């Protein structure tokens, strides 16, 4: 008969050891399992290595009510705590109760951010206008320079501002680059790139393509055709012609109410060039053009042309272009008579910078602001 050992490790009665006892130590019970201090865990009862000591959850053991999704280090033994976590297992009450994933494939298109509307960049702000009280031309009670230029038809106000900043504008001969300057329109002269801007709206300028047989006068006592017959009734301005064209001559005749401009255009000291197309009988001997440039003796003195150019020729006829600045009466006809080629037809095509172009005969058109500026500049105004 086998003998059992005592608590000191000796076999007790019956020769069997106490369950889980080794060296006679007492077991300790904790929440979630039983461990034996210094001894081996009982198979099928204790959790993973070390179990739960003193009411705490051992490393890798599942909390009460469910196991962790992944088994802990060493994992619980087979048949361990309820809901114990084998690898991949889900805790109780988890899984389907979590709801839809936040970015499920079926909701991708619905969760896209709306397209941002295109907004153009803001226009660069202009710097503040510098003080202009130091300028001699500044008049606090006047009109802004760029506004006055725009009203005169130079360009838009924005473009006029750019012209001022670029130093292209002169006020009474002084270059102005500040935008805040104000001027008195009745007492200043404004030039852009050397061309004067006409500020007086009461002054008008026209180009008349005079037909043959029309007198260069505004009224004829004998009732012959004159310039006033071609003025529209809607034009209420009182204008007069600049210079004259004889009754047989066609072409450009300027009309205006600017007295100062008229005096300068007709005064010989300003030498405003005038261009004519002359039709004469041909052929013409060589050297006539050079002789007319050198000067031809006439009854009232020597007269010459500035340029002589052959434009076209047909059997028995020649078309010649001449430029001269003399304003003497019938000067072109007398020059060609002196060289033996009487004029058959005479047309004036240009006066200074103004051209007749393709304007129909017998019509009157108003000169543009640019044309007026160049015309004033040609006589130093």
XYZ file of C-alpha atoms in Angstrom:
381
model
C 0.000 0.000 0.000
C 1.466 3.272 -1.091
C 1.959 5.894 1.460
C 1.046 9.574 0.931
C 3.441 12.355 1.552
C 2.959 15.202 3.918
C 2.798 18.916 3.084
C 6.544 19.066 3.288
C 6.715 17.178 0.006
C 6.509 13.717 1.369
C 3.800 11.437 0.106
C 0.655 11.588 2.135
C -1.758 8.971 2.842
C -2.679 7.011 -0.234
C 0.569 7.953 -1.964
C -0.918 10.786 -4.097
C 0.150 14.402 -4.385
C -2.266 17.198 -3.788
C -3.461 18.676 -7.057
C -1.185 21.430 -8.259
C 0.854 21.359 -5.085
C 4.592 21.323 -5.446
C 6.751 21.914 -2.510
C 3.655 22.239 -0.331
C 2.740 25.785 -1.436
C -0.849 27.024 -1.313
C -2.674 28.107 -4.493
C -3.805 31.701 -5.096
C -7.062 32.491 -6.724
C -7.532 35.632 -8.879
C -10.215 36.993 -11.141
C -10.283 35.101 -14.424
C -8.278 32.023 -13.313
C -6.214 30.282 -10.719
C -2.473 30.418 -10.444
C -0.083 28.618 -8.225
C 2.737 30.547 -6.790
C 5.876 28.852 -7.825
C 3.990 25.981 -9.403
C 2.677 24.901 -12.793
C -0.822 25.891 -13.861
C -3.401 23.171 -13.913
C -4.079 21.973 -17.436
C -7.377 23.246 -18.909
C -7.989 25.750 -16.131
C -5.338 28.408 -16.051
C -4.928 31.057 -18.797
C -1.721 31.793 -20.659
C 1.700 31.859 -19.177
C 1.552 33.215 -15.700
C -2.300 33.444 -15.621
C -3.949 36.267 -13.704
C -2.278 37.361 -10.562
C -3.934 39.254 -7.754
C -7.149 40.129 -9.617
C -5.357 41.631 -12.681
C -5.521 40.558 -16.272
C -2.452 38.660 -17.298
C -0.543 39.629 -20.396
C -2.450 38.269 -23.367
C -5.547 37.232 -21.384
C -8.975 38.349 -22.618
C -10.940 40.864 -20.517
C -14.166 39.893 -18.892
C -17.015 39.465 -21.393
C -14.830 38.815 -24.438
C -11.436 37.965 -25.779
C -9.127 40.215 -27.733
C -9.205 39.862 -31.489
C -5.681 38.515 -31.402
C -4.484 35.930 -29.025
C -2.102 37.222 -26.428
C 1.491 36.218 -26.161
C 1.424 32.547 -25.555
C -2.372 32.535 -26.002
C -4.830 30.949 -23.603
C -4.761 27.226 -23.220
C -7.213 25.065 -24.996
C -10.553 25.391 -23.268
C -9.562 28.625 -21.483
C -11.805 31.541 -20.417
C -15.141 32.062 -22.188
C -14.794 34.061 -25.429
C -11.049 33.547 -25.257
C -9.267 35.049 -28.231
C -7.854 32.823 -30.826
C -6.171 34.718 -33.653
C -8.838 36.420 -35.824
C -11.713 35.913 -33.437
C -14.022 38.876 -32.764
C -15.225 39.899 -29.320
C -18.849 39.408 -28.423
C -21.188 42.137 -29.733
C -18.650 43.377 -32.331
C -18.482 42.987 -36.144
C -21.830 43.726 -37.822
C -22.781 46.294 -35.160
C -20.028 48.699 -36.184
C -22.043 50.123 -39.129
C -20.877 50.937 -42.700
C -17.303 51.805 -43.386
C -16.823 55.614 -43.650
C -15.552 55.539 -47.264
C -17.253 52.541 -48.747
C -16.815 52.055 -52.469
C -20.509 52.749 -53.070
C -20.209 56.207 -51.453
C -17.045 57.459 -53.134
C -18.834 59.471 -55.818
C -21.281 60.944 -53.299
C -18.492 62.109 -50.991
C -16.439 63.964 -53.580
C -15.835 67.644 -52.906
C -17.684 70.039 -55.237
C -15.614 71.737 -57.945
C -14.205 75.094 -56.880
C -15.366 77.909 -59.200
C -12.600 79.781 -61.021
C -11.926 83.217 -59.681
C -9.615 85.491 -61.693
C -6.795 87.151 -59.791
C -7.454 90.562 -58.342
C -6.234 93.519 -60.349
C -3.072 94.930 -58.945
C -3.899 97.908 -56.825
C -2.498 101.189 -57.924
C -0.139 102.952 -55.553
C -1.430 105.994 -53.787
C -0.963 109.201 -55.712
C 2.047 111.157 -54.512
C 1.551 114.762 -53.395
C 1.394 117.116 -56.370
C 1.183 120.460 -54.601
C 4.842 120.995 -55.467
C 4.072 121.048 -59.213
C 3.680 124.463 -60.816
C 0.923 123.217 -63.132
C -1.240 121.769 -60.335
C -4.572 123.538 -59.784
C -6.529 122.175 -56.775
C -9.788 123.406 -58.343
C -9.068 122.001 -61.788
C -9.860 118.720 -63.542
C -7.759 115.583 -63.242
C -5.318 115.370 -66.116
C -6.241 111.820 -67.184
C -9.950 112.680 -67.190
C -9.357 115.755 -69.336
C -7.320 113.722 -71.816
C -10.021 111.050 -72.032
C -12.702 113.681 -72.658
C -10.574 115.110 -75.477
C -10.567 111.706 -77.160
C -6.906 110.774 -76.628
C -7.694 107.317 -75.205
C -9.525 105.661 -72.337
C -8.859 107.008 -68.868
C -6.858 103.920 -67.921
C -4.616 104.243 -70.991
C -4.196 107.967 -70.304
C -2.983 107.114 -66.808
C -0.393 104.765 -68.280
C 0.726 107.524 -70.674
C 1.199 109.914 -67.750
C 3.174 107.383 -65.706
C 5.371 106.647 -68.738
C 6.313 110.340 -69.054
C 4.631 110.841 -72.423
C 2.466 113.811 -71.358
C 3.564 117.435 -71.091
C 1.558 120.219 -69.473
C 2.655 123.690 -70.581
C 5.966 122.181 -71.660
C 6.606 120.342 -68.373
C 6.612 116.542 -68.293
C 4.172 115.184 -65.719
C 4.319 111.642 -64.274
C 1.995 111.983 -61.245
C -1.626 110.863 -61.559
C -3.037 113.238 -58.970
C -2.367 116.460 -60.859
C -5.322 118.722 -61.659
C -5.240 121.390 -64.363
C -7.392 124.219 -65.638
C -8.587 123.248 -69.141
C -8.978 126.902 -70.147
C -5.382 127.890 -69.460
C -3.148 124.882 -70.176
C -1.677 123.233 -73.228
C -1.379 119.440 -73.147
C 0.884 117.493 -75.481
C 1.091 113.717 -75.840
C 4.252 112.469 -77.561
C 4.757 116.004 -78.826
C 1.262 116.263 -80.335
C -1.068 118.863 -78.889
C -4.438 117.803 -77.493
C -7.294 120.080 -78.478
C -9.292 120.788 -75.322
C -11.708 123.397 -76.693
C -14.846 121.528 -77.723
C -16.164 124.579 -79.564
C -13.430 124.314 -82.201
C -14.225 122.057 -85.167
C -12.129 120.785 -88.075
C -13.392 119.346 -91.385
C -11.957 117.984 -94.622
C -13.878 118.805 -97.811
C -13.229 117.027 -101.110
C -14.063 119.889 -103.446
C -15.358 118.992 -106.872
C -14.367 120.855 -109.987
C -16.497 123.956 -110.693
C -17.095 124.827 -106.998
C -15.909 128.196 -105.724
C -13.702 128.316 -102.601
C -16.037 130.671 -100.802
C -18.885 130.391 -98.344
C -21.235 132.662 -100.326
C -21.394 133.792 -103.941
C -23.537 136.789 -104.982
C -23.943 135.350 -108.458
C -25.365 132.109 -107.138
C -22.582 129.848 -108.362
C -21.857 126.618 -106.448
C -19.784 127.260 -103.319
C -18.611 125.441 -100.196
C -21.669 126.313 -98.107
C -23.871 124.351 -100.505
C -22.203 121.132 -99.290
C -22.509 121.811 -95.573
C -25.278 119.800 -93.908
C -28.056 121.725 -92.239
C -27.349 119.848 -88.983
C -23.935 121.502 -88.746
C -24.642 124.734 -86.939
C -20.974 125.718 -86.549
C -19.829 128.742 -88.471
C -16.709 127.591 -90.317
C -14.498 129.057 -93.043
C -12.066 127.540 -95.517
C -8.296 127.439 -95.017
C -6.738 128.891 -98.160
C -8.278 128.522 -101.584
C -8.474 126.235 -104.581
C -9.256 127.728 -107.965
C -12.556 126.748 -109.516
C -11.022 124.159 -111.876
C -8.946 122.451 -109.165
C -10.331 119.534 -107.183
C -9.339 117.972 -103.913
C -8.683 118.697 -100.251
C -9.911 121.913 -98.672
C -9.807 122.321 -94.888
C -12.695 123.980 -93.029
C -12.473 125.187 -89.428
C -13.401 127.922 -86.978
C -9.916 127.934 -85.404
C -8.551 131.318 -86.417
C -5.040 130.785 -85.050
C -4.636 127.532 -86.963
C -5.877 129.134 -90.167
C -3.346 131.955 -89.900
C -0.463 129.542 -89.400
C -1.500 127.178 -92.176
C -1.694 130.023 -94.691
C 1.391 131.944 -93.544
C 4.417 131.235 -95.741
C 6.827 131.242 -92.783
C 5.417 127.926 -91.507
C 5.973 126.278 -94.915
C 3.183 123.726 -94.676
C 3.681 121.236 -97.540
C 0.874 120.606 -100.016
C 0.753 117.639 -102.399
C -0.835 117.718 -105.876
C -1.479 115.209 -108.640
C -1.026 116.877 -112.016
C -2.103 115.469 -115.368
C -0.318 116.982 -118.362
C 0.310 116.121 -121.978
C 3.257 113.872 -122.700
C 5.877 112.921 -123.404
C 7.981 115.152 -121.170
C 11.594 116.018 -121.833
C 14.268 114.954 -119.372
C 15.440 117.535 -116.892
C 12.117 119.281 -116.352
C 11.733 117.845 -112.864
C 15.231 118.990 -111.898
C 14.560 122.428 -113.337
C 11.355 122.804 -111.314
C 13.223 121.799 -108.147
C 15.940 124.357 -108.874
C 13.386 127.116 -109.488
C 11.476 128.626 -112.378
C 11.323 132.340 -113.051
C 7.691 133.596 -112.966
C 6.201 137.057 -113.252
C 6.077 137.430 -109.463
C 9.426 135.861 -108.694
C 11.152 132.491 -108.643
C 9.030 129.487 -107.678
C 10.097 125.906 -107.096
C 8.756 122.554 -105.980
C 10.030 120.489 -103.061
C 9.672 117.153 -104.909
C 8.806 115.963 -108.403
C 7.819 112.359 -109.140
C 6.389 110.641 -112.211
C 3.442 108.500 -111.095
C 1.951 107.082 -114.307
C 2.017 107.506 -118.048
C -0.395 106.667 -120.834
C -0.084 107.395 -124.536
C -0.142 111.168 -124.786
C -0.598 111.825 -121.032
C 1.521 111.903 -117.865
C 0.532 111.879 -114.200
C 2.994 113.726 -111.979
C 3.069 114.249 -108.216
C 4.554 117.489 -106.930
C 4.979 118.796 -103.385
C 5.458 122.486 -102.611
C 4.913 124.794 -99.675
C 4.230 127.990 -101.567
C 0.717 129.366 -101.294
C 0.779 131.779 -104.180
C -2.250 131.952 -106.430
C -2.410 129.259 -109.138
C 1.248 128.458 -108.518
C 1.126 124.853 -109.825
C -0.573 125.775 -113.090
C 1.843 128.623 -113.716
C 4.880 126.409 -113.087
C 3.773 123.764 -115.606
C 2.806 126.448 -118.120
C 6.332 127.843 -117.790
C 7.934 124.498 -118.754
C 5.606 123.946 -121.709
C 3.203 121.385 -120.244
C -0.140 123.009 -119.454
C -2.196 121.327 -116.776
C -5.124 119.216 -117.933
C -6.341 118.181 -114.491
C -5.212 119.166 -111.012
C -6.112 117.522 -107.679
C -4.795 118.445 -104.239
C -4.403 115.273 -102.167
C -2.661 116.422 -98.965
C -2.276 119.460 -96.729
C 0.391 118.880 -94.112
C -0.439 115.599 -92.352
C -4.062 115.510 -93.616
C -4.846 113.290 -96.610
C -7.924 113.081 -98.778
C -7.552 109.301 -99.040
C -10.611 107.526 -100.416
C -13.068 110.223 -99.364
C -15.774 110.641 -101.967
C -15.868 113.816 -103.954
C -18.329 116.420 -102.702
C -18.362 115.067 -99.104
C -17.289 116.675 -95.841
C -15.908 114.661 -92.935
C -14.802 115.664 -89.461
C -11.133 115.196 -88.662
C -10.251 112.748 -85.928
C -8.561 113.805 -82.703
C -5.301 112.306 -83.920
C -5.475 114.200 -87.212
C -6.186 117.453 -85.403
C -3.259 116.858 -83.080
C -0.845 116.246 -85.940
C -2.217 119.250 -87.819
C -1.651 121.518 -84.816
C 1.826 120.082 -84.314
C 2.749 120.780 -87.935
C 2.457 124.534 -87.292
C 3.896 124.508 -83.763
C 0.644 124.689 -81.825
